[in-house]
Coordinates of C-alpha atoms in Angstrom, one line a residue:
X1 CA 108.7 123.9 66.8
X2 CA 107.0 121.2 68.5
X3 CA 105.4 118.0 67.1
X4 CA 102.0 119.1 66.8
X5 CA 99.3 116.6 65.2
X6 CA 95.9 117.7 64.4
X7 CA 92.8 116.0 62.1
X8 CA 92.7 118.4 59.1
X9 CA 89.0 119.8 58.5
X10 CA 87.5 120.1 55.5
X11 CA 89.2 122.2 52.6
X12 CA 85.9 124.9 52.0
X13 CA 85.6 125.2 56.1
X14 CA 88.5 127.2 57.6
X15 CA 89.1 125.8 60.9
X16 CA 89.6 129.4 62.9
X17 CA 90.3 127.0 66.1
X18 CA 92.7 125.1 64.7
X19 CA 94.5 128.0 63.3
X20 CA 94.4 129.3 67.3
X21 CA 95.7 126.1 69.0
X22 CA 98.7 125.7 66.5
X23 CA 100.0 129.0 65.8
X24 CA 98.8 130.8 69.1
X25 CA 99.1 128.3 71.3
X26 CA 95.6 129.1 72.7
X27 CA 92.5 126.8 73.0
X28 CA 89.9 126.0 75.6
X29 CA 90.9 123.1 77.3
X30 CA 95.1 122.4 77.7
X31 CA 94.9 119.0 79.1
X32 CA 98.0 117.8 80.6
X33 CA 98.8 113.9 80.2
X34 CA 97.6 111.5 77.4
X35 CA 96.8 108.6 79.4
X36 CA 93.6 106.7 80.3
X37 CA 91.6 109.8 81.7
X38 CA 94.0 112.6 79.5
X39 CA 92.6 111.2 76.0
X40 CA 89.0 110.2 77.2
X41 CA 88.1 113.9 78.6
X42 CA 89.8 115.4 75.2
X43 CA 88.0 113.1 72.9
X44 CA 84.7 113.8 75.3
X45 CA 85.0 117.7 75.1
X46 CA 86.2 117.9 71.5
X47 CA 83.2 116.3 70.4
X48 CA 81.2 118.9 72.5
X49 CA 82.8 121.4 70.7
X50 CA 85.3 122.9 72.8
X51 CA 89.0 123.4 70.9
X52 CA 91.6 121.1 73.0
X53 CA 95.3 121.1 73.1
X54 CA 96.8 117.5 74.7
X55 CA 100.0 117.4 75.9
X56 CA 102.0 114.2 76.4
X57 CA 105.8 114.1 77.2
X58 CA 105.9 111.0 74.7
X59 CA 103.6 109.5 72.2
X60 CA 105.5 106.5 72.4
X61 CA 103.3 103.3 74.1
X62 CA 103.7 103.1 77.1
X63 CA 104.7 100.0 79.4
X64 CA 102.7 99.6 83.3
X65 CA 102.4 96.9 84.7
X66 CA 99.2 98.2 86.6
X67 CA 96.0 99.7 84.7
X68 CA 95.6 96.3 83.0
X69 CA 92.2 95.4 84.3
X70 CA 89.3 97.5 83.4
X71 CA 86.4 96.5 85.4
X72 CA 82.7 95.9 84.0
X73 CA 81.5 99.5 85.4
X74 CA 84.3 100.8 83.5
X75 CA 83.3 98.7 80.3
X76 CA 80.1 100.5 80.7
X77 CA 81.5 104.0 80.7
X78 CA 83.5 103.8 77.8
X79 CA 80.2 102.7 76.0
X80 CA 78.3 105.7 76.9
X81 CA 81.5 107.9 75.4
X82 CA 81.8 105.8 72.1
X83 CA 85.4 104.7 73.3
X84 CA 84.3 101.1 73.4
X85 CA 85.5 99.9 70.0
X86 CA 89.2 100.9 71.5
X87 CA 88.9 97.9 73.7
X88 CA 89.0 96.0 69.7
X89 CA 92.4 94.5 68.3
X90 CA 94.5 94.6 71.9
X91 CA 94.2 91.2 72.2
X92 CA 92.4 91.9 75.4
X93 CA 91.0 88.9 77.4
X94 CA 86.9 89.0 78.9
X95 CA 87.5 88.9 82.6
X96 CA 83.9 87.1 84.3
X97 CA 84.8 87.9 87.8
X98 CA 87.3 86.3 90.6
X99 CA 88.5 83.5 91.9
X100 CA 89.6 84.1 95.5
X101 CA 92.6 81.2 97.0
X102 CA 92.4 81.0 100.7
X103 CA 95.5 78.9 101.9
X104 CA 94.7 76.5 98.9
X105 CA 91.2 76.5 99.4
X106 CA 89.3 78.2 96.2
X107 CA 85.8 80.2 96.3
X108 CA 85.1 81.3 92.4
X109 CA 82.9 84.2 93.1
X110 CA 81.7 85.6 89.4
X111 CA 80.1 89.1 88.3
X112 CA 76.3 88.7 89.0
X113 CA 74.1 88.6 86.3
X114 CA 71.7 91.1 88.5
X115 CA 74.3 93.1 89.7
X116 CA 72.8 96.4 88.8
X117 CA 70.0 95.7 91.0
X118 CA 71.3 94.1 93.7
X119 CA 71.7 96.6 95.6
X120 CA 67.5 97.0 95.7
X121 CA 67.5 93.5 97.4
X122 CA 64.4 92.7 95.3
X123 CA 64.1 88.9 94.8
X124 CA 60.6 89.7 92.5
X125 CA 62.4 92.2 90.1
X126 CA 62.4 90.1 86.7
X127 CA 62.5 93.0 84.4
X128 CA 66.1 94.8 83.2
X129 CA 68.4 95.8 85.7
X130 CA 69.6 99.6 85.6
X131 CA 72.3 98.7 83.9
X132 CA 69.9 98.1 81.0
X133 CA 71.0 94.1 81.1
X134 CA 68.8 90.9 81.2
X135 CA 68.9 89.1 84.1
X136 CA 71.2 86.0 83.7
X137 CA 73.2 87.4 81.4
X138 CA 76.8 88.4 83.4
X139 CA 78.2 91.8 82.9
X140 CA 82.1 91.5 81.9
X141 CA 85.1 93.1 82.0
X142 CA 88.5 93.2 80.4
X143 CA 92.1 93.0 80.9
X144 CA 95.1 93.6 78.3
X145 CA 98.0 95.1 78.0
X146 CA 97.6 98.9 79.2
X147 CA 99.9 100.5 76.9
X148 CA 98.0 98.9 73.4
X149 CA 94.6 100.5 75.1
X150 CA 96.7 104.0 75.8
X151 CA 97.8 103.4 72.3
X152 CA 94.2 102.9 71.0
X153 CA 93.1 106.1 72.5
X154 CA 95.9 108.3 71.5
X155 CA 94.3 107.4 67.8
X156 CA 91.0 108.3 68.5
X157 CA 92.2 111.6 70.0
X158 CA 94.2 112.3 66.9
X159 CA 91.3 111.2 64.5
X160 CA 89.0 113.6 66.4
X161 CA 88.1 116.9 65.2
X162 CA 89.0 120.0 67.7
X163 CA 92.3 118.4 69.4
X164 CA 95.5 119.2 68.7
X165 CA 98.1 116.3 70.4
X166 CA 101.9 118.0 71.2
X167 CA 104.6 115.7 71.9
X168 CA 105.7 118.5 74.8
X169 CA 107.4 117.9 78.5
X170 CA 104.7 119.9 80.6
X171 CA 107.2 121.8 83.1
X172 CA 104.9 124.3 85.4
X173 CA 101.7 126.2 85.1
X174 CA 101.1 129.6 84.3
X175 CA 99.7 131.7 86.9
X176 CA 98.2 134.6 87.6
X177 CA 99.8 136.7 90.3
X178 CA 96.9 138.7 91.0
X179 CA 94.2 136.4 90.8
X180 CA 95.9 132.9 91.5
X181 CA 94.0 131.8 88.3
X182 CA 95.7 129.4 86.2
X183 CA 96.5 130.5 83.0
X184 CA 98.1 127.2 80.9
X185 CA 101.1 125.4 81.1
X186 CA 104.9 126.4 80.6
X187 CA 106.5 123.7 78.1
X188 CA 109.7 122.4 77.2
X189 CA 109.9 121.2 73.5
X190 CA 113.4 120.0 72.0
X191 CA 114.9 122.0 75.0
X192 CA 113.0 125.3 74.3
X193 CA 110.6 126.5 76.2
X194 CA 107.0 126.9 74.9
X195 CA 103.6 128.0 76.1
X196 CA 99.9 127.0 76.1
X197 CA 97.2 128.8 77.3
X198 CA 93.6 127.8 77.7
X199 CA 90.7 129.3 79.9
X200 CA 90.5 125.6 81.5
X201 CA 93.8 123.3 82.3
X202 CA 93.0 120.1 83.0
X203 CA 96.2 118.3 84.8
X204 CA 96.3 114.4 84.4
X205 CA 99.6 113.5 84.4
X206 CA 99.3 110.3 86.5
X207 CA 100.3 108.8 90.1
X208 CA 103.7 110.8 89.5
X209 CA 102.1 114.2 89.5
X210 CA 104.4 116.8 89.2
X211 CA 101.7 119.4 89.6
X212 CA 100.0 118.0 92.5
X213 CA 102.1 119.6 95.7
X214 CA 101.0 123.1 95.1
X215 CA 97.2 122.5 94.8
X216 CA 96.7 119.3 96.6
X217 CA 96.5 119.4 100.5
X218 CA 97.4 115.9 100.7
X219 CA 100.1 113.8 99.7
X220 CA 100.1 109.7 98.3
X221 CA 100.6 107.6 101.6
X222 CA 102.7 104.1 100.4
X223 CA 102.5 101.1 102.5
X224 CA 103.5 98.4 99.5
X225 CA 105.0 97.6 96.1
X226 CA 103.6 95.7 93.6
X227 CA 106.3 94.0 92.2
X228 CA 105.4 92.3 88.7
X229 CA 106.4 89.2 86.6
X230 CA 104.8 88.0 83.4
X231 CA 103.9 84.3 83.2
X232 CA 103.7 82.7 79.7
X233 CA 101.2 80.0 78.9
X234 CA 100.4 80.0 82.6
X235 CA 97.5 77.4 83.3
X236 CA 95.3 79.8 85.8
X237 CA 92.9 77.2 87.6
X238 CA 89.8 79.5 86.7
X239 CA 89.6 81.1 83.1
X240 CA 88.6 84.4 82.1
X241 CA 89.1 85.1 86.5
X242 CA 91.2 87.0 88.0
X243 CA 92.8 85.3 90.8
X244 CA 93.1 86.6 94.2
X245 CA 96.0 84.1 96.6
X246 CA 95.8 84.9 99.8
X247 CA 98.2 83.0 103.1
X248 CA 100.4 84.0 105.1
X249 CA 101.9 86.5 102.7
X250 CA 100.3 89.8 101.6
X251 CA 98.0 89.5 98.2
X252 CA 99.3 88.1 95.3
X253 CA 97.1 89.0 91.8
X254 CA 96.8 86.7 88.5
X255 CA 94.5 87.5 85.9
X256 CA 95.5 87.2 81.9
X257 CA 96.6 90.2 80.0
X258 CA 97.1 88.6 76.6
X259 CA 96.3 85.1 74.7
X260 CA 99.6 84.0 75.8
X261 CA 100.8 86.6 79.1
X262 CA 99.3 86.4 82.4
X263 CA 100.3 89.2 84.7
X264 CA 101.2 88.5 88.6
X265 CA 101.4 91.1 90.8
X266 CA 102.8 90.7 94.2
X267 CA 102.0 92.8 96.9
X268 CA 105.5 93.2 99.6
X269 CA 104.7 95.5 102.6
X270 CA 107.3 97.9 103.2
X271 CA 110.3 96.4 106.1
X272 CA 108.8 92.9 105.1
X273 CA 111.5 90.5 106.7
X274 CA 111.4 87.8 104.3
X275 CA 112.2 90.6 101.7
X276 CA 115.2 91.4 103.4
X277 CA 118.5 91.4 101.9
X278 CA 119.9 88.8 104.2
X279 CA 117.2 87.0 102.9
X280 CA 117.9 87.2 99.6
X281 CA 115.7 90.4 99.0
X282 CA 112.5 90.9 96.8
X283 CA 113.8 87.9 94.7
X284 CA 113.9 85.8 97.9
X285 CA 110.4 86.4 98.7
X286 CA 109.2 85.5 95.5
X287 CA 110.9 81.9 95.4
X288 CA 110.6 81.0 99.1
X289 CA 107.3 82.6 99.8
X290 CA 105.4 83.3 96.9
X291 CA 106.0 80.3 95.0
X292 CA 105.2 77.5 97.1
X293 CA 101.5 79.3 98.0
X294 CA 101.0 79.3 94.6
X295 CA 98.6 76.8 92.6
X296 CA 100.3 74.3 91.5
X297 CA 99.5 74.2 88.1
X298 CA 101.5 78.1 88.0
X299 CA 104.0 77.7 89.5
X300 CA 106.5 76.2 86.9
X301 CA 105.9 79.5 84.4
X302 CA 106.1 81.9 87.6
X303 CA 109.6 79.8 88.4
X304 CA 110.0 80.9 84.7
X305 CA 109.4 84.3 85.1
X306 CA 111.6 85.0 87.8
X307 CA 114.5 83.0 85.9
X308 CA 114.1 85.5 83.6
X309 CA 114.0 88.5 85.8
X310 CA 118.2 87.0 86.9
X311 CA 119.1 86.8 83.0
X312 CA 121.5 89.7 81.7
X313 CA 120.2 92.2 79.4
X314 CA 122.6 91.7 75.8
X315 CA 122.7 95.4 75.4
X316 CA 123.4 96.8 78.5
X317 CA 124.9 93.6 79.9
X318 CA 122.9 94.3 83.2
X319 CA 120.7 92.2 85.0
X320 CA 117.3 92.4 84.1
X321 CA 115.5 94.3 87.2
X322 CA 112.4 93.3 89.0
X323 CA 109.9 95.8 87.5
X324 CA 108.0 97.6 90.4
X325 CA 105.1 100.5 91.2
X326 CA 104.3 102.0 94.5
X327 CA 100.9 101.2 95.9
X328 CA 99.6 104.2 96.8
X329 CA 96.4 106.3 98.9
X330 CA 95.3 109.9 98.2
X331 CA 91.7 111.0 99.2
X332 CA 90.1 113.2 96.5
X333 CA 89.7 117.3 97.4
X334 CA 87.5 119.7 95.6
X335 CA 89.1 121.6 92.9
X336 CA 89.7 124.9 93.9
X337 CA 91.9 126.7 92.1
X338 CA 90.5 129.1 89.7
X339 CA 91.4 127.6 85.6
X340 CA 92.5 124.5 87.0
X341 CA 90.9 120.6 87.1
X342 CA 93.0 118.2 89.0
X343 CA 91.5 114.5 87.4
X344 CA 92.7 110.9 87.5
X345 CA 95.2 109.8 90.1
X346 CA 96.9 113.3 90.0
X347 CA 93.4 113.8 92.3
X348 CA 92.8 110.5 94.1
X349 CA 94.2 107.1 94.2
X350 CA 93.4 103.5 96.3
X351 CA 95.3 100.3 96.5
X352 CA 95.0 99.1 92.8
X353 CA 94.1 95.1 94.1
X354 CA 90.8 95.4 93.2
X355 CA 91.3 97.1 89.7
X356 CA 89.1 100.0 90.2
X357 CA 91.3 102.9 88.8
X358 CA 90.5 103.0 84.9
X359 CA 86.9 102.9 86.1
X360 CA 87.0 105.7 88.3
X361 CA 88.6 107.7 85.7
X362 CA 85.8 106.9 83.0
X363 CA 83.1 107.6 85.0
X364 CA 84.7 110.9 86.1
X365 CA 84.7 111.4 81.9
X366 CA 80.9 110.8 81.7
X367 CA 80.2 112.8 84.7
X368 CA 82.0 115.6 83.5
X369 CA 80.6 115.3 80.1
X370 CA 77.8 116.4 81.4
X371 CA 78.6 118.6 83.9
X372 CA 80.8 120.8 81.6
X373 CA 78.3 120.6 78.6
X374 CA 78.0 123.5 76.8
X375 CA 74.5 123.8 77.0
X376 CA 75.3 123.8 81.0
X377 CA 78.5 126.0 80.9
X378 CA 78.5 128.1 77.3
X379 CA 82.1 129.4 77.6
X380 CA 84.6 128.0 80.1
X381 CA 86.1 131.8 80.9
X382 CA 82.8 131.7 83.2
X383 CA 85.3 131.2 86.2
X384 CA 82.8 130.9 88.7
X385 CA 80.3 128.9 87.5
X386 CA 83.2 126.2 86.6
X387 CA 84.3 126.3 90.5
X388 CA 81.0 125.6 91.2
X389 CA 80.2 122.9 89.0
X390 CA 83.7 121.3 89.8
X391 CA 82.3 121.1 93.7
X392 CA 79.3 119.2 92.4
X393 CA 81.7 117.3 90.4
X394 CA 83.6 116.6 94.4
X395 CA 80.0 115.1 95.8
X396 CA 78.3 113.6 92.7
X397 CA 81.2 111.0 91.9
X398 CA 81.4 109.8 95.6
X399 CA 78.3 107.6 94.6
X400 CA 81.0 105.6 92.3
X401 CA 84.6 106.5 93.7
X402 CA 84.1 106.6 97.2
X403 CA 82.8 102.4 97.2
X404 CA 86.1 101.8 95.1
X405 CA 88.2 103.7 97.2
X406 CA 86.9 102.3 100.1
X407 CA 86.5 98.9 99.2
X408 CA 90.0 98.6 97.7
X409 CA 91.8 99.9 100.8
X410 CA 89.8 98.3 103.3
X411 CA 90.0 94.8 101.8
X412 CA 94.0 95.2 101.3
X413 CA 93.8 95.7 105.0
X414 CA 91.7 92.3 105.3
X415 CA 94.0 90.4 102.9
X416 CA 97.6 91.8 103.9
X417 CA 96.3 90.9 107.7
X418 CA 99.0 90.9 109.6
X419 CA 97.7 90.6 113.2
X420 CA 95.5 88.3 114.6
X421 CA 92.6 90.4 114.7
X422 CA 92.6 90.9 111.0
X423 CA 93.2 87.8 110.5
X424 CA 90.5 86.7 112.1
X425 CA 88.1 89.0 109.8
X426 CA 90.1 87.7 106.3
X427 CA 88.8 84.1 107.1
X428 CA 85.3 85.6 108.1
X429 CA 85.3 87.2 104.4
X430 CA 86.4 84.5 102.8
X431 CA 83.8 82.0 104.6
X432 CA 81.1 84.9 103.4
X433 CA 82.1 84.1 99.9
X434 CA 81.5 81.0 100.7
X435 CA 78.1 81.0 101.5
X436 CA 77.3 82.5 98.3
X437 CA 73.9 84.6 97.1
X438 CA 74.2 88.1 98.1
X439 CA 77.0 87.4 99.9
X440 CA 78.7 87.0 97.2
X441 CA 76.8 89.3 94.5
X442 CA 77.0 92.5 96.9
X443 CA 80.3 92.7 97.2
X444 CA 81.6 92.1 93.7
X445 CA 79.0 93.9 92.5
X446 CA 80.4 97.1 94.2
X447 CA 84.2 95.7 92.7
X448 CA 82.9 95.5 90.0
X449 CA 81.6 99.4 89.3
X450 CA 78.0 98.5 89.2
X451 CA 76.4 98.7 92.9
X452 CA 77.3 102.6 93.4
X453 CA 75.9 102.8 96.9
X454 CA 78.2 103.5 100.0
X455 CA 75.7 102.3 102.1
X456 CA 75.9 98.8 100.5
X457 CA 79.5 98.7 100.6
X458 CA 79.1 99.4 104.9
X459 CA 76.4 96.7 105.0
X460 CA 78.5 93.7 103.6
X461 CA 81.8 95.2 105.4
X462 CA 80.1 95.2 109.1
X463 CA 78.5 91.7 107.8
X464 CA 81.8 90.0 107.2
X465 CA 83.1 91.5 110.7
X466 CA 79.9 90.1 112.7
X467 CA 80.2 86.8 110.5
X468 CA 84.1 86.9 111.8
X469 CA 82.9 87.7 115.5
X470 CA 80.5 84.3 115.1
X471 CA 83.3 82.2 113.7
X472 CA 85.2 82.9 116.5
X473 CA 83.2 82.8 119.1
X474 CA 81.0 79.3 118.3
X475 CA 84.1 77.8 116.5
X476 CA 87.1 78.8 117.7
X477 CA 89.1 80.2 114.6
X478 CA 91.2 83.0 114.4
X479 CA 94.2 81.8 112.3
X480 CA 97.4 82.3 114.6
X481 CA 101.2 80.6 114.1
X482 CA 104.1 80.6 116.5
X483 CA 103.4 81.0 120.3
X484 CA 100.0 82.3 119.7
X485 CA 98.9 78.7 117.8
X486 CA 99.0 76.9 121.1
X487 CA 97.2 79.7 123.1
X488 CA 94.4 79.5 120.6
X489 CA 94.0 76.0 120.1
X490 CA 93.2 76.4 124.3
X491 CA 90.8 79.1 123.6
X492 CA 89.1 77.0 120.6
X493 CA 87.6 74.6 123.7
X494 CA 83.7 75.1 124.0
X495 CA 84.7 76.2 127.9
X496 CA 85.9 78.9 126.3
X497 CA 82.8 80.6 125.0
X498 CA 82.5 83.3 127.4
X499 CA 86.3 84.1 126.8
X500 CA 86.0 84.3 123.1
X501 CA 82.9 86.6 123.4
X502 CA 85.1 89.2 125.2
X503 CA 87.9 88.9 122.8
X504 CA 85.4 89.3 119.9
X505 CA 85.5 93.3 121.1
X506 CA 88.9 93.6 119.4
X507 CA 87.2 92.3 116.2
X508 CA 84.6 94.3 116.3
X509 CA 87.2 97.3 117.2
X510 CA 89.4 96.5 114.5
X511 CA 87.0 96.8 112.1
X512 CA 85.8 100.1 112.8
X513 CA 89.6 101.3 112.8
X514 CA 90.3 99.4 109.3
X515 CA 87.2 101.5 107.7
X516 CA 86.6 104.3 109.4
X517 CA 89.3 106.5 108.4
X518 CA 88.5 106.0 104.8
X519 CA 85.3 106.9 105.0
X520 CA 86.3 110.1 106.6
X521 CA 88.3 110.7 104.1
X522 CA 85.6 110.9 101.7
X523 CA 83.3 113.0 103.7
X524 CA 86.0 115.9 103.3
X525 CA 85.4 118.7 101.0

């Protein structure tokens, strides 16, 4: 028999539904995964009184070393589904915005205290934002360890009336030959196999999907690693910040995950050369490229961490590996498939550097909450009107998703610049920071989950690209080493105007090719 956990109800009330999910297997919902999205569209649905069966391969918590920044949009979202209070007791750290390092030189650009309304670019607004917050007081969000929060949820779902959690390895769905609707999921409990069937199955089962190749067209394109060390007692130069370090390297992330852990993630390109193995691999790069672009004050605990990453594990008398996750792309699609809900980054995924997963996936909860009500949809065997709702579901989130899909993979293109043309356009964002105002409020308003308009997002993205074109073209800069350096100190001579202004084409051109493509993406069905 499998491990199944339910809230019991009340002795004089027979719970018929609970009766149905435990010794028939059979409820409304089977959702597959207990992560971040698996427990919050449970909980959400319980409470709306449909009966839920979770599944989760193991309730044990688990340990990522990405989903550990939850932006203030997402903050937000968890309020409206009364998950909030699971943000309490996980030692989770207020995050006020970022702090971006370009070649040593800082710009500290924080969560606006308008953001809400920035995007109406009305100076005379002195009322409440949309968000429903006072001007000048700042929005935040949080950051902590994401297994505690996982933890914290599992709870809740297992306090909440309606669910029933199953410690269960989810194997394959249950089809339908005739119709190609699904009909649950095949199990495999303590080597036996088991069933659970549900007129909805909602798969969630993470970037790892095992589900996703036979009803998703497209497949996660990797370009990186994010390879991970935890720093303790690390000094970060800006508090409460995550930190952004950007050279000649790809990105490297710092934000604080704990009173005394700080988390670094660093981004290595796939075939980088200075993460060869005749250079001494991943662990090369880190100590003689990474750690000298670092702030000062961090480096001695990153030195630290990687010591520790070269010390041998007692038990298994191995060394200690460098702990690493793919960084990975997939556009959404509209669900399709009759008695089946793709959700979380089983549907769509973007470059985690600007944090925007966990609030994706909360919004899509509170969407769907009221999308799938049950005074909208009575009874989800309504096939039909499910596939329907589920293609309003595609359209309606873009306002939200399709900024933080864009945004993320269009500024890792800025900030992993590797020719000279983006290059050119990472200092031009980095001197737009600089400048401040709505320069800087607009576009970490849309990191940050509040500013859900695409058309912002395209405003401030062709903004930094003309503000690249004019740095280049009055002053000279495009950042260049080797050969190149001398070629462009020539070209940074006022003579050189004329020349410039031609060259600025391939700017402008790289620009378009950097963003376009993603917002194709998004305009698919």
């Amino acid at each position: 028999m499998p491990l199944i956990l339910d809230s019991p109800p009340p002795e004089e009330l027979p719970d018929l539904q609970e009766e149905r999910r435990n010794d028939h297997h059979e409820a409304d919902v089977v959702v597959v995964g207990a992560g971040i999205l698996g427990c919050a569209i449970s909980i959400t649905l319980a409470r709306q009184g449909r009966s839920v069966v979770l599944l989760e391969k193991s309730l044990k918590q688990p340990d990522r070393i990405v989903g550990e920044l939850l932006q203030p949009g997402g903050v937000k979202a968890l309020e409206i589904l009364g998950l909030a209070d699971c943000l309490e007791g996980i030692d989770a750290i207020p995050v006020r915005g970022y702090q971006i390092v370009y070649h040593g030189d800082p710009v500290a650009i924080p969560y606006p205290a308008n953001a809400a309304s920035v995007s109406t670019l009305d100076p005379h607004d002195s009322s409440k934002t949309s968000a429903g917050t006072l001007r000048g007081k700042r929005p935040e969000g949080r950051s902590f360890h994401h297994g505690r929060l996982i933890q914290n949820l599992r709870q809740r779902a297992l306090r909440t009336p309606n669910i029933s959690v199953v410690e269960t390895e989810a194997k394959e769905l249950v089809k339908n030959g005739w119709t190609g609707q699904i009909l649950g999921v095949k199990c495999k409990t303590r080597k036996e196999d088991d069933y659970y069937f549900a007129a909805q199955t909602i798969v969630s089962d993470g970037y790892a999907s095992t589900f996703r190749k036979a009803h998703h067209p497209h497949s996660p394109v990797s370009k990186s690693k994010f390879y991970a060390l935890e720093l303790l007692d690390c000094p970060l130069p800006a508090p409460e910040h995550g930190h952004v370090i950007l050279g000649t390297h790809a990105p490297i992330l710092l934000y604080q995950i704990g009173e005394h852990e700080t988390r670094a993630l660093i981004d290595v390109p796939t075939s980088t050369p200075a993460a060869s193995t005749a250079n001494g691999g991943v662990k090369g790069y880190l100590r003689n490229v990474v750690l000298p672009s670092l702030p000062p004050k961090v480096q001695r605990t990153f030195s630290e961490a990687l010591a520790r990453t070269e010390q041998r594990d007692p038990e298994t008398d191995t060394v200690i590996p460098l702990r690493s996750m793919p960084n990975s792309f997939l556009p959404p699609v509209t669900n399709a498939t009759p008695g089946l809900m793709y959700l979380g980054d089983a549907l769509n995924m973007r470059h985690p550097l600007t944090g925007g997963g966990m609030t994706v996936a909360f919004n899509d909860v509170v969407l769907l909450s009221e999308l799938l009500s049950p005074e909208r949809i009575p009874s989800l065997t309504d096939t039909r009107t499910v596939l329907k709702t589920m293609k309003s579901f595609h359209w309606r989130r873009k306002g939200l998703s399709s900024v933080i899909n864009i945004l993320a993979q269009a500024l890792y293109s800025l900030f992993a610049a590797d020719d000279p043309q983006l290059q050119a356009l990472q200092l031009g964002c980095f001197r737009y920071f600089q400048l401040g105002g709505n320069c800087v409020d607009g576009p970490v308003g849309l990191l940050a989950g509040i500013i859900r308009q695409p058309f912002v997002l395209f405003f401030h993205f062709f903004s930094v690209a003309l503000y690249a074109i004019w740095i280049y073209v009055f002053e000279g800069q495009r950042p260049m080493s080797g050969s190149k350096a001398k070629q462009s100190l020539l070209l940074s001579s006022p003579l050189f105007i004329p020349v410039r202004f031609l060259l600025s084409v391939q700017l402008f051109w790289k620009a378009c090719v950097v963003i376009f493509p993603y917002i194709f993406a998004e305009l698919r069905r």
